[in-house]
Short mmCIF file of C-alpha atoms and ligand atoms in Angstrom, two decimals:
data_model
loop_
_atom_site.label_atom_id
_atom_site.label_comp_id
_atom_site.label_asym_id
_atom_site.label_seq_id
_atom_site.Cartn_x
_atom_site.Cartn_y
_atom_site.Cartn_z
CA UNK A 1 71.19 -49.47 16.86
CA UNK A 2 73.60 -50.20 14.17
CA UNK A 3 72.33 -49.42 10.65
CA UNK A 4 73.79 -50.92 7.44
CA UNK A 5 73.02 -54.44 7.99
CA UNK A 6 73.30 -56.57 5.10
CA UNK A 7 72.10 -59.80 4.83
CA UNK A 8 74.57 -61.79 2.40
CA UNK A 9 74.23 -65.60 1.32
CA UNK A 10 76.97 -66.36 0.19
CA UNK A 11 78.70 -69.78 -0.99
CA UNK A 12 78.28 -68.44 -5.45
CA UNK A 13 80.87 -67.00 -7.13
CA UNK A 14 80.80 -63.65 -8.12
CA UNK A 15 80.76 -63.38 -12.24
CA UNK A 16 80.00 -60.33 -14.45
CA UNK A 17 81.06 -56.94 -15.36
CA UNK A 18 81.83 -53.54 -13.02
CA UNK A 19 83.65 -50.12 -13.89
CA UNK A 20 86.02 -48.18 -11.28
CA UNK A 21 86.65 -44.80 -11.66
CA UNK A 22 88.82 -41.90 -9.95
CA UNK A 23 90.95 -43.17 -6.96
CA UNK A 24 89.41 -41.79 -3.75
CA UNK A 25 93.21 -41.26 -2.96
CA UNK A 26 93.65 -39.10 -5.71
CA UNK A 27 90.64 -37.31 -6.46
CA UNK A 28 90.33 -35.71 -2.82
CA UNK A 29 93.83 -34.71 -3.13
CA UNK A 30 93.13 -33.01 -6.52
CA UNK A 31 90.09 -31.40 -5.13
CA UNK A 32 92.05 -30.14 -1.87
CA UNK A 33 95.02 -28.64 -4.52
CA UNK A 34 92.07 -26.15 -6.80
CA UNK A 35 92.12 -24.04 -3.85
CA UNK A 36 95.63 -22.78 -4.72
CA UNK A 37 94.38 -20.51 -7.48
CA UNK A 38 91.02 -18.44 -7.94
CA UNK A 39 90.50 -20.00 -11.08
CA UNK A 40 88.11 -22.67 -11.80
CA UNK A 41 88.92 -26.52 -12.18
CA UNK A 42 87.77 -29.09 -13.71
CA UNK A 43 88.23 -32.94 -12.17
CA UNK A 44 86.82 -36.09 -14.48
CA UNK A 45 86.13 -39.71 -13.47
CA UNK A 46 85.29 -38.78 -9.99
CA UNK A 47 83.25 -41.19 -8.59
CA UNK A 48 80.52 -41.01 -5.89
CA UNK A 49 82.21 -41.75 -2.70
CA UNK A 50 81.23 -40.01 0.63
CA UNK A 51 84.68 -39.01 0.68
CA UNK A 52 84.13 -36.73 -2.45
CA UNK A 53 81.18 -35.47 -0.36
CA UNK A 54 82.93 -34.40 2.69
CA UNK A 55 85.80 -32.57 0.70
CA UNK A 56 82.95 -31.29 -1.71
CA UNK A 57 81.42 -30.11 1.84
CA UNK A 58 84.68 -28.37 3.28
CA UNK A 59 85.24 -26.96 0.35
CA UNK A 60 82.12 -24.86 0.40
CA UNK A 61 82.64 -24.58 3.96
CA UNK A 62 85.52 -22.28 2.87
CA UNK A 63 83.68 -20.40 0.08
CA UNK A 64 84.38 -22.02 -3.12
CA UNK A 65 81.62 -23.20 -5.86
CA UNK A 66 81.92 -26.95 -6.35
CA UNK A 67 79.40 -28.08 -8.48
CA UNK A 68 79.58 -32.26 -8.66
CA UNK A 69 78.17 -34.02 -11.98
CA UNK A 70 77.59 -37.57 -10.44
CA UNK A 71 76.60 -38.90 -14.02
CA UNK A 72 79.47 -37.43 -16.07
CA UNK A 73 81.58 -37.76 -12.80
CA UNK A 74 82.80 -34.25 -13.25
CA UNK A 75 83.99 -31.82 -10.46
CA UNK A 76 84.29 -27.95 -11.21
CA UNK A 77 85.76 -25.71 -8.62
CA UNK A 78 85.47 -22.14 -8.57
CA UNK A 79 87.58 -20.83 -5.13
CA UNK A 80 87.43 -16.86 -5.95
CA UNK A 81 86.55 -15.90 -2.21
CA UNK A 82 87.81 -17.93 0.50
CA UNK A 83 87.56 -17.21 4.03
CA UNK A 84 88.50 -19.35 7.12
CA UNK A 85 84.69 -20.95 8.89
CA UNK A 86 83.86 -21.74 12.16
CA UNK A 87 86.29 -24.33 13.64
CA UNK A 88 83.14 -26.54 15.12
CA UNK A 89 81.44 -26.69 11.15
CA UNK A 90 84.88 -28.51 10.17
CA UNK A 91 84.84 -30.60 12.92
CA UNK A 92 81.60 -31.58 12.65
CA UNK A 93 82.51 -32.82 9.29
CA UNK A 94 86.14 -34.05 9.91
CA UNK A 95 85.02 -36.62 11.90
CA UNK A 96 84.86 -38.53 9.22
CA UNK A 97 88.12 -37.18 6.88
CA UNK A 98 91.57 -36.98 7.60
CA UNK A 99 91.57 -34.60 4.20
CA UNK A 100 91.46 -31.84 6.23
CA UNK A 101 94.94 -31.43 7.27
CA UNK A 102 95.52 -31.20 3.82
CA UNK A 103 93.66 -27.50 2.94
CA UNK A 104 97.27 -25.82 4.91
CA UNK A 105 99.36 -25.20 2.59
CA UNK A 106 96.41 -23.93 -0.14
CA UNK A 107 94.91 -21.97 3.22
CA UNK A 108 98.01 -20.24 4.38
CA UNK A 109 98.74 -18.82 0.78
CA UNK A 110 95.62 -17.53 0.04
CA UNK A 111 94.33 -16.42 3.48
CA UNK A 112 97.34 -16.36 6.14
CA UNK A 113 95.76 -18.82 8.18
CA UNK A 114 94.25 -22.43 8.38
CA UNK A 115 93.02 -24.66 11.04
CA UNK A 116 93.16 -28.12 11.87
CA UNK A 117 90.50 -30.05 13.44
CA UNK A 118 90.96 -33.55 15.43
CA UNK A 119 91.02 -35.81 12.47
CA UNK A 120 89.36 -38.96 12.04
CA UNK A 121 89.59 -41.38 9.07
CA UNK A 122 89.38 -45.45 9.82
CA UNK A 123 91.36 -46.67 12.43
CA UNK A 124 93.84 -48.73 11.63
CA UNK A 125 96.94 -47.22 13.95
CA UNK A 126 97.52 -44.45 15.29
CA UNK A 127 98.07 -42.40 12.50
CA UNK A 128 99.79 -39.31 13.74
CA UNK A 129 99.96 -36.34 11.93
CA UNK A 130 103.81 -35.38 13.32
CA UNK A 131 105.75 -35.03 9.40
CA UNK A 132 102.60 -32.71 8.15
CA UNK A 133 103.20 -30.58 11.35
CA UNK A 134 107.01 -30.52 11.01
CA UNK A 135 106.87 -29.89 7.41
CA UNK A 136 104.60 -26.37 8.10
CA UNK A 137 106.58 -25.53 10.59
CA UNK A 138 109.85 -25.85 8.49
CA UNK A 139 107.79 -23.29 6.19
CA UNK A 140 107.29 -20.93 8.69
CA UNK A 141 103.60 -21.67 9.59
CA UNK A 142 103.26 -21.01 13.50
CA UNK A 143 100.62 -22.79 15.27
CA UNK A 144 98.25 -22.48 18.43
CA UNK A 145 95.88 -25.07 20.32
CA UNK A 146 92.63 -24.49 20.36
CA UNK A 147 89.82 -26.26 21.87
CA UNK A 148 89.06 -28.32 18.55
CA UNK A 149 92.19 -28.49 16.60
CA UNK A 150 94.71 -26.31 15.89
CA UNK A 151 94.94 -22.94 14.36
CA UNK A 152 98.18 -21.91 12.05
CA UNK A 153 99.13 -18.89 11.10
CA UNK A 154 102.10 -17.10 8.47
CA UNK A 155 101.70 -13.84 8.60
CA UNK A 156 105.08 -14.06 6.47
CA UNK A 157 103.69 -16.43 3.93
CA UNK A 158 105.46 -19.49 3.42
CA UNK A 159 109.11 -20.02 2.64
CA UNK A 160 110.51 -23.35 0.83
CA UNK A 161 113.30 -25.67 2.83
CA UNK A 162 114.70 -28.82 2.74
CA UNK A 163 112.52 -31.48 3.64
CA UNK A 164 113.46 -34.90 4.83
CA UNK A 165 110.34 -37.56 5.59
CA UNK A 166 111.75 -39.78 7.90
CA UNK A 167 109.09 -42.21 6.42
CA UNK A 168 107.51 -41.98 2.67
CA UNK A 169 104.34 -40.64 4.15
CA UNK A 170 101.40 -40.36 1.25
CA UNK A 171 99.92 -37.67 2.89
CA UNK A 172 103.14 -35.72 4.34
CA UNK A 173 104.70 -36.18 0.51
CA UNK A 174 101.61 -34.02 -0.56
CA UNK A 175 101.71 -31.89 2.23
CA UNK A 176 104.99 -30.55 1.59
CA UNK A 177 103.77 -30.33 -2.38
CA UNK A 178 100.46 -28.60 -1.71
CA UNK A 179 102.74 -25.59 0.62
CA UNK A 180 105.66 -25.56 -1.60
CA UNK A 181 104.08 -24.90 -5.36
CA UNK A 182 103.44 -21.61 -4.13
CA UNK A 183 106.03 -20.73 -1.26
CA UNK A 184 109.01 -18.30 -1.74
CA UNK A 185 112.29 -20.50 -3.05
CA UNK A 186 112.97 -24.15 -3.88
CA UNK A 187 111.80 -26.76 -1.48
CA UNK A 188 114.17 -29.97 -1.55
CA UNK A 189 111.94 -32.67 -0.71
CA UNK A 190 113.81 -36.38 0.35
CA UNK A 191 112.31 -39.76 1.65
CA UNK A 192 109.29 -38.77 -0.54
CA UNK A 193 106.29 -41.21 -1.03
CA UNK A 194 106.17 -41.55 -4.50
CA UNK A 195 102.53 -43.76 -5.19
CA UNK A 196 101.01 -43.35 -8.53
CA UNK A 197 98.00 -40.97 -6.76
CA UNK A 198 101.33 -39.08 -5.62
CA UNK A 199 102.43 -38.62 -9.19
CA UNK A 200 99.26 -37.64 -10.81
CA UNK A 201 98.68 -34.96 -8.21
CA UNK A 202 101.87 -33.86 -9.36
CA UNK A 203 100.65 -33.91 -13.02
CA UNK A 204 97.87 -31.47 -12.08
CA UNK A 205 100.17 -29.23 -10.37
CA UNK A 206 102.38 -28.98 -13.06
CA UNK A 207 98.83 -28.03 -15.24
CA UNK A 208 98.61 -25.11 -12.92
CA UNK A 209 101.76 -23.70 -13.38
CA UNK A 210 104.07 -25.39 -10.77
CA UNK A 211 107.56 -26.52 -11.58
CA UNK A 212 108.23 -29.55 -9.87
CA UNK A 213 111.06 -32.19 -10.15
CA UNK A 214 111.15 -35.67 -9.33
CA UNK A 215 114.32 -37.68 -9.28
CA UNK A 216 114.69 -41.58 -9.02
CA UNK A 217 115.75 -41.36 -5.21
CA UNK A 218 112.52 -40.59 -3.59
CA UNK A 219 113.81 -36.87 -4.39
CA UNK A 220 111.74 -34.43 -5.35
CA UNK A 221 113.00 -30.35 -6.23
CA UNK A 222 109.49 -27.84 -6.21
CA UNK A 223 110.31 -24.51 -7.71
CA UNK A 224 107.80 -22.33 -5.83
CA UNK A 225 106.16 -19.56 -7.80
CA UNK A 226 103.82 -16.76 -6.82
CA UNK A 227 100.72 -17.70 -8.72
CA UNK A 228 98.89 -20.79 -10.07
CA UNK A 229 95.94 -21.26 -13.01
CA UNK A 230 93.09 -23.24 -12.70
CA UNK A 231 93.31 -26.95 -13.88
CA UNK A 232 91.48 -30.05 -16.19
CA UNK A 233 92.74 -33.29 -15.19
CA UNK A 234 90.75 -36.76 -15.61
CA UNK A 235 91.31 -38.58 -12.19
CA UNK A 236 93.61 -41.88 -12.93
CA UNK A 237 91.45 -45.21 -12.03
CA UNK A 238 91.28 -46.26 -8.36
CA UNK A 239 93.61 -49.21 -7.83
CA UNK A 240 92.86 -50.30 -4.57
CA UNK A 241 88.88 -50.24 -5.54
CA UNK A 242 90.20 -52.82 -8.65
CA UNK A 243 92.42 -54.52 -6.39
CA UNK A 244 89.37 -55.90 -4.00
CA UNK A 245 87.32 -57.07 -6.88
CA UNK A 246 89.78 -59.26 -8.09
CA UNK A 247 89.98 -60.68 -4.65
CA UNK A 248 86.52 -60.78 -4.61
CA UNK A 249 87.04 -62.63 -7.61
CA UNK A 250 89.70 -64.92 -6.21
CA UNK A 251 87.93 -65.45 -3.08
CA UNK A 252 84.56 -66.76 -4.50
CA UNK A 253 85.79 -68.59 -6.86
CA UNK A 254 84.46 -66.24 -9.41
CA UNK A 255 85.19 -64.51 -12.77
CA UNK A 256 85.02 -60.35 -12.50
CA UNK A 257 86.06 -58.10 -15.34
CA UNK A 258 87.03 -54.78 -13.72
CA UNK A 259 86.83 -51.99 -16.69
CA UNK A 260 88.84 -48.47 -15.48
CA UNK A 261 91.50 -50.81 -14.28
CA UNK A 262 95.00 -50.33 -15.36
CA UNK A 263 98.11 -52.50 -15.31
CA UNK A 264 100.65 -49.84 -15.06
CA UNK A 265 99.76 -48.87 -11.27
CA UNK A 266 98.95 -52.41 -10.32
CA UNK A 267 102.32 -54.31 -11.50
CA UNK A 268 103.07 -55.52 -8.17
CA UNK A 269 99.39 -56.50 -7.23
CA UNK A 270 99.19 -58.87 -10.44
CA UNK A 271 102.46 -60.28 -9.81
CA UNK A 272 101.10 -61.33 -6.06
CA UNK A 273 98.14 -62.56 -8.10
CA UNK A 274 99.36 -64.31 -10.23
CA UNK A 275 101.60 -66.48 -7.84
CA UNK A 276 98.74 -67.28 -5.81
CA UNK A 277 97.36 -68.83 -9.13
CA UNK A 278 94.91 -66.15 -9.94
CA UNK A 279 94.37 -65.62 -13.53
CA UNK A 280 94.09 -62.05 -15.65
CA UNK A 281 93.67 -60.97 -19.25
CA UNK A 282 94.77 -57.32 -19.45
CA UNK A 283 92.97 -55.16 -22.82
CA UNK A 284 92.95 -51.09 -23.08
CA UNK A 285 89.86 -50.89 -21.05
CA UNK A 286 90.10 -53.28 -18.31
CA UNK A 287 91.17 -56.23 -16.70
CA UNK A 288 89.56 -59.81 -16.43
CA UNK A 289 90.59 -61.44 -12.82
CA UNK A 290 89.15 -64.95 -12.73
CA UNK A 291 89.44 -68.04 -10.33
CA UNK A 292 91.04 -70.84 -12.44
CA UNK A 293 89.53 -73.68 -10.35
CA UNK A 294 92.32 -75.22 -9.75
CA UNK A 295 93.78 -74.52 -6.18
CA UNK A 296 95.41 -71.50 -5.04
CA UNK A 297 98.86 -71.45 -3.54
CA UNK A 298 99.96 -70.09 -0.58
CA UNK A 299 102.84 -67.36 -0.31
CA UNK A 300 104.91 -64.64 1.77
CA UNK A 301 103.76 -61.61 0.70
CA UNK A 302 105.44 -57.85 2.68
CA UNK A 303 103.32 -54.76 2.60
CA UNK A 304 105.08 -51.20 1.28
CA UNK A 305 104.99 -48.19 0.18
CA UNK A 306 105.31 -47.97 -3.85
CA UNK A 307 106.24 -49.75 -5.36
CA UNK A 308 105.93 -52.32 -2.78
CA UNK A 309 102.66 -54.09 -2.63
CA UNK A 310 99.89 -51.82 -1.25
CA UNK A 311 98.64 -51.90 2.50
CA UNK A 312 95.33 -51.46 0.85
CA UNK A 313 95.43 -54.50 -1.08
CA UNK A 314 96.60 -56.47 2.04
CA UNK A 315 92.89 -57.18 3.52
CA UNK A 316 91.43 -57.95 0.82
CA UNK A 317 94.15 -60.46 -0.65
CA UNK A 318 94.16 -61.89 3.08
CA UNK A 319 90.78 -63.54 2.92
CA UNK A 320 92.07 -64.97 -0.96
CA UNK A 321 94.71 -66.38 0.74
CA UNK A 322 92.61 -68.09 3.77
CA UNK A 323 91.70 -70.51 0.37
CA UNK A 324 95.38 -71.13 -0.80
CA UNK A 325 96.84 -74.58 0.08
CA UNK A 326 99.27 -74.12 2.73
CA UNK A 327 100.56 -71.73 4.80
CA UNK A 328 101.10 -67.46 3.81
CA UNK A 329 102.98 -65.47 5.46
CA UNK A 330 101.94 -61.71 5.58
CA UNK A 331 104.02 -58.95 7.40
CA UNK A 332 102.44 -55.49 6.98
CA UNK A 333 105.12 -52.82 7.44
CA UNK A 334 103.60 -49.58 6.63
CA UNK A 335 100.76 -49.57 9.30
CA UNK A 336 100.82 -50.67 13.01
CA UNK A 337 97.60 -52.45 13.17
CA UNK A 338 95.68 -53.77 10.39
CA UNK A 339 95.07 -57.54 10.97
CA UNK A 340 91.95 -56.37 13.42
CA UNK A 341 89.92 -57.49 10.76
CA UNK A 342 91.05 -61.23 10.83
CA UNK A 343 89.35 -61.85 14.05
CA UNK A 344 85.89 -61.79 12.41
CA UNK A 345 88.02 -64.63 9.43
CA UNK A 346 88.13 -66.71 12.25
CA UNK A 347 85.20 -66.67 13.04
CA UNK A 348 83.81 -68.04 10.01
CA UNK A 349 86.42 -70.82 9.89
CA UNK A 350 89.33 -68.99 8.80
CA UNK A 351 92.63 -70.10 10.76
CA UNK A 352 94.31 -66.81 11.08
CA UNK A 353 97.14 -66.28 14.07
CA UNK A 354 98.86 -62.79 13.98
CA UNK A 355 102.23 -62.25 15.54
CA UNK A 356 104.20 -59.14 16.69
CA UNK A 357 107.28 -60.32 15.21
CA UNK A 358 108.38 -58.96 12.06
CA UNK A 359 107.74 -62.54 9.82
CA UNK A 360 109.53 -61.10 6.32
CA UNK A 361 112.36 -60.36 4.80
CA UNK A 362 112.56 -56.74 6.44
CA UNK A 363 112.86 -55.17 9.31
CA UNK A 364 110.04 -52.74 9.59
CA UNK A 365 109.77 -50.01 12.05
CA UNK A 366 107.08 -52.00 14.32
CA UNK A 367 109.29 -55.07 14.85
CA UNK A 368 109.37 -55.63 18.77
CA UNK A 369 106.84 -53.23 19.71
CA UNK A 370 103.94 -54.70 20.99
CA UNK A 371 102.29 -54.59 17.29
CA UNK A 372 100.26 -57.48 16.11
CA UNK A 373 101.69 -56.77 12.59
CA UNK A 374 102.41 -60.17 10.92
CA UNK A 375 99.89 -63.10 9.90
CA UNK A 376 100.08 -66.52 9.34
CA UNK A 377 97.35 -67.64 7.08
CA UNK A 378 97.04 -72.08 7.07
CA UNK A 379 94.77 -72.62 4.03
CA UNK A 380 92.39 -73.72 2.69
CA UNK A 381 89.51 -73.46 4.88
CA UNK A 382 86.54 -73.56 4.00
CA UNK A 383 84.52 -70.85 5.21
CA UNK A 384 80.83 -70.49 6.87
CA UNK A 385 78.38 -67.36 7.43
CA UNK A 386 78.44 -65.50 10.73
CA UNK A 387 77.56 -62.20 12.02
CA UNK A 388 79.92 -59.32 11.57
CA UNK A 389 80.63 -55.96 12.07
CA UNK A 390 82.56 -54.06 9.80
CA UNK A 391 85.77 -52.45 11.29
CA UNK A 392 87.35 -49.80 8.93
CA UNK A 393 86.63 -49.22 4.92
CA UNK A 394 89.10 -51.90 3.54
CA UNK A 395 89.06 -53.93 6.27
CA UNK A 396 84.88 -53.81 5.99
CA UNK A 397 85.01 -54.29 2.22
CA UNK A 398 86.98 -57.89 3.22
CA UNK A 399 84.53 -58.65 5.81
CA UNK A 400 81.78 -58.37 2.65
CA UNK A 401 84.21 -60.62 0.37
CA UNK A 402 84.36 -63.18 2.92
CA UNK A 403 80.83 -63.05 3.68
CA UNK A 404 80.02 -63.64 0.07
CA UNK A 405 82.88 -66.53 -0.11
CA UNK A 406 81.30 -68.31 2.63
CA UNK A 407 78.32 -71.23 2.80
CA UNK A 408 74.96 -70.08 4.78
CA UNK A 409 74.42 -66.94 5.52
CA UNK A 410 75.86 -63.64 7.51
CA UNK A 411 74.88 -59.97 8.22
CA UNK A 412 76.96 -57.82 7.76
CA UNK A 413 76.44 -54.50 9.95
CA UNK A 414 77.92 -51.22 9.30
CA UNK A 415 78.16 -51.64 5.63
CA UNK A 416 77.35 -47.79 5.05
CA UNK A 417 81.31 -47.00 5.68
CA UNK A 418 82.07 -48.73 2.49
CA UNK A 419 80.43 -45.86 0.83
CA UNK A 420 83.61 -44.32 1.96
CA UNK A 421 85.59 -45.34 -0.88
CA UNK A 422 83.46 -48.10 -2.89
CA UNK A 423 81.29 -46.65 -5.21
CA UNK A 424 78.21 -48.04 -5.90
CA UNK A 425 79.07 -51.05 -3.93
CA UNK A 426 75.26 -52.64 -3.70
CA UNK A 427 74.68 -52.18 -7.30
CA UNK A 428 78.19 -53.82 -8.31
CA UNK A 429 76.95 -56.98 -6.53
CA UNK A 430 74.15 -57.33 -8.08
CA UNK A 431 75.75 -57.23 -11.26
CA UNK A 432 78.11 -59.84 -10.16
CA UNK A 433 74.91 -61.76 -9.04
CA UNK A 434 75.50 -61.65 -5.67
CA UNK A 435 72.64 -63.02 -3.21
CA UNK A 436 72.40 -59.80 -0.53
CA UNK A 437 69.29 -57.89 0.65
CA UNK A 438 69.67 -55.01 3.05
CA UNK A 439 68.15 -55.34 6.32
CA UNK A 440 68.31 -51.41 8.02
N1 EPU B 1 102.85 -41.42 9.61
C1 EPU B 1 103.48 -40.87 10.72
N2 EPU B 1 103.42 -39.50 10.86
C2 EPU B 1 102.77 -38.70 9.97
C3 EPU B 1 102.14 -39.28 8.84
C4 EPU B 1 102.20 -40.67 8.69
O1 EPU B 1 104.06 -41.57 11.52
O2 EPU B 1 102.73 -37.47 10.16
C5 EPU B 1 102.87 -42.91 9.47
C6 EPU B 1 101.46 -43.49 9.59
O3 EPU B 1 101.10 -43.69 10.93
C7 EPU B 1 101.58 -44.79 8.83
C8 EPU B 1 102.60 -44.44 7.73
O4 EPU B 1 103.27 -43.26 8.15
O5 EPU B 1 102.11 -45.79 9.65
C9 EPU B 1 102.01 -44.23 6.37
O6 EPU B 1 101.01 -43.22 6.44
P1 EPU B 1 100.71 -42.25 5.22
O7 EPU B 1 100.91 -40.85 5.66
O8 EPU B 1 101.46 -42.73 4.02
O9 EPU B 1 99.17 -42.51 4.99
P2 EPU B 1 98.02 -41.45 4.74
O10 EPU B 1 98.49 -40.39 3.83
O11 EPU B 1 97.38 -41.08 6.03
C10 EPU B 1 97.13 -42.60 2.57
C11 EPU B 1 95.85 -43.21 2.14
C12 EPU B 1 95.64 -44.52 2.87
C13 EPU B 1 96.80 -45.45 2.52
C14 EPU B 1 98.12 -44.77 2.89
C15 EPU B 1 99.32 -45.60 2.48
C16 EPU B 1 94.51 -41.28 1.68
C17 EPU B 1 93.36 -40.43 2.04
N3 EPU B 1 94.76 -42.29 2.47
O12 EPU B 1 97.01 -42.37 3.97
O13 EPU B 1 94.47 -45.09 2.36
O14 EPU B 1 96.65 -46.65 3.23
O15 EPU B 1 98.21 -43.50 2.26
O16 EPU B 1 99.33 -45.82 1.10
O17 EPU B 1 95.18 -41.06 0.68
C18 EPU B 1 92.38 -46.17 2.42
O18 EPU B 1 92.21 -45.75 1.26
O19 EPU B 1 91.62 -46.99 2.97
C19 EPU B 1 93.54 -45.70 3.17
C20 EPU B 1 93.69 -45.88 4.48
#
């Protein structure tokens, strides 16, 4: 039986006042990097995520102290002893992480060994984990397959090289950051990812001690050194979280002020939303994204890495656009398959058809290759309830928007993987004075 059915009536816009905090792409990130030194650290504005749970979890798992303030949303991490647990305890949680892959480059300084467990995390491709591999290799880690994952070992320690990403991976960039702070020599870094999370996981590691370089190129020098301090770092606001509201906001014809959010990381996404005819008034401590009842226009709009327009933002901004006048054009180039979620769009009167062309100005690397990875979106259509089930955490949280944006009623079933990276999701909506009850 599925749980996390919500019943939604939807059809009123959503109006009031919500707060994001940390960036679930940060904050885990942050959490992963205190393992490099003994010392304690000290994360702010973390928010209550099951993701913050399940690195909170592994991180115990290993032997640190993490002690989680939900109300202050403050982290402290005490790693002292560390020791390597039973492969089928990480599993059992990484089912639901990819974050594990991550603890390598902290693991194999401080212990000699890590291991990697099958990783999950929502499936929207295939997401392979080649570039993390590669880069440990490069470093001198040497691995073995075991029955759930695989087990790495430097008995050596870790030594810095040149790098080169043949794609700005987010999570190979910090890979390669997380093993070189500490390894033996300068690690040249190229094709980096350089998102904001990116950069503020850089910030902390430069609190620790690290001496890190970043040039305008995607080019980034680490100067490894033998031993880091503990950190305090307040987690910069989640931008995809404040992203989806304002679609939200877009979407249901409604009027959300989003305080955390900040303009600097979302320059791109309130360009985008502002062309569609979205409206925004930008103070210190938030930003107002409101419908302006007139209608919404239609647009080509490309996916990228930063400072492109975020693949995270895509879903959300998708079901906006099913109620611009005319026709958008979206091409998402940084993952294979993430229009899955436009199937359940249609079915609630959305006229969605998704091509494997590449339908933009760029060639991406999934042009001709069997991926469904551009959409044509005719607008507007009205849309009407129906019963869904929620695919993956941003492509669920778009299911909810349209749900809400539509006349009659749906349910909404497997809601509880929005706890993923939404916090406080039920009690946001009924701020905004949305009409949902919870069935299971
Ligand atoms: N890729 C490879 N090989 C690798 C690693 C990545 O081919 O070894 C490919 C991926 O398959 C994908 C592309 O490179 O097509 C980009 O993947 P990337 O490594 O940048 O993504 P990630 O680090 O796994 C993070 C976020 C994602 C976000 C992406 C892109 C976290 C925990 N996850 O994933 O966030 O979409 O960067 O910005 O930071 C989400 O929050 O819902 C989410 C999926």
């Amino acid at each position: 039986m599925v749980v996390g059915i919500l019943q939604v009536r939807g059809g009123r816009p959503l109006n009031g006042t919500i707060r994001v905090r940390g960036a679930k792409n940060l904050v885990s990130k942050a959490m992963v990097a205190a393992l490099l030194t003994e010392e304690t650290s000290v994360l702010r504005n973390v928010p209550l995520i099951r993701d913050v749970d399940v690195v909170s979890e592994l991180l115990r798992l290993h032997g640190a102290e993490v002690d989680y303030d939900q109300d202050a949303g403050t982290v402290r991490i005490t790693p002292g002893q560390l020791h390597l647990p039973d492969p089928g305890q990480v599993d059992a949680l990484a089912g639901s992480s990819r974050i594990p892959i991550l603890f390598c480059g902290p693991l194999l300084h401080r212990l000699g060994e890590a291991f990697i467990p099958d990783l999950g995390g929502c499936h929207i491709g295939d997401r392979p984990v080649d570039f993390h591999l590669q880069v440990l290799e490069d470093f001198g880690a040497q691995r073995d397959a075991q029955e759930l994952g695989l087990h790495l070992v430097a008995p050596q320690g870790l030594v810095a090289r040149k790098v080169h990403l043949p794609y700005p991976s987010v999570g190979a960039t910090e890979q390669t950051l997380l093993a070189a702070v500490r390894a033996r020599g300068i690690t040249e870094l190229t094709g980096a990812a350089v998102e904001p999370e990116i950069m503020d996981l850089i910030a902390i590691l430069q609190k620790m001690g690290a001496l890190i370089t970043v040039d305008t190129d995607r080019t980034i020098h680490i100067e490894g050194v033998a031993r880091l301090n503990g950190y305090t770092h307040t987690a910069l606001p989640d931008r995809i979280e404040a992203g989806s509201w304002a679609c939200a906001a877009l979407a249901t014809g409604g009027d959300i002020t989003v305080v955390g959010a900040k303009q600097d990381s979302m320059m791109n996404f309130l360009n985008v939303y502002r062309k569609v005819g979205g409206q925004f008034e930008i103070t210190d401590e938030a930003i107002r994204f409101w419908h302006p009842g007139t209608p919404l226009t239609s647009l080509p709009l490309e996916t990228d890495v930063h400072p492109g327009f975020m693949t995270d933002w895509q879903q959300p901004m998708v079901v906006a656009l099913t109620q611009a006048e005319g026709v958008s054009v979206v091409h998402e180039t940084v993952y294979e398959n993430r229009f899955g979620f436009t199937k359940a769009l249609n079915q609630m009167g959305a006229r969605i058809q998704v091509y494997r062309e590449c339908l933009g100005s760029k060639k991406c690397r999934f042009g001709l290759q069997n991926f469904y990875h551009s959409a044509v979106i005719q607008g507007p259509t009205p849309l009407h309830g129906a019963d869904i089930e929620v695919p993956d955490l941003r492509g669920g949280f778009s299911h909810l928007i349209a749900a809400l944006a539509a006349s009659g009623e749906s349910r909404v079933s497997g809601i509880d993987i929005i706890n993923r990276g939404y916090e406080h999701f039920m009690q946001k909506l009924a701020a905004l004075n949305a009409d949902v009850t919870r069935l299971s």
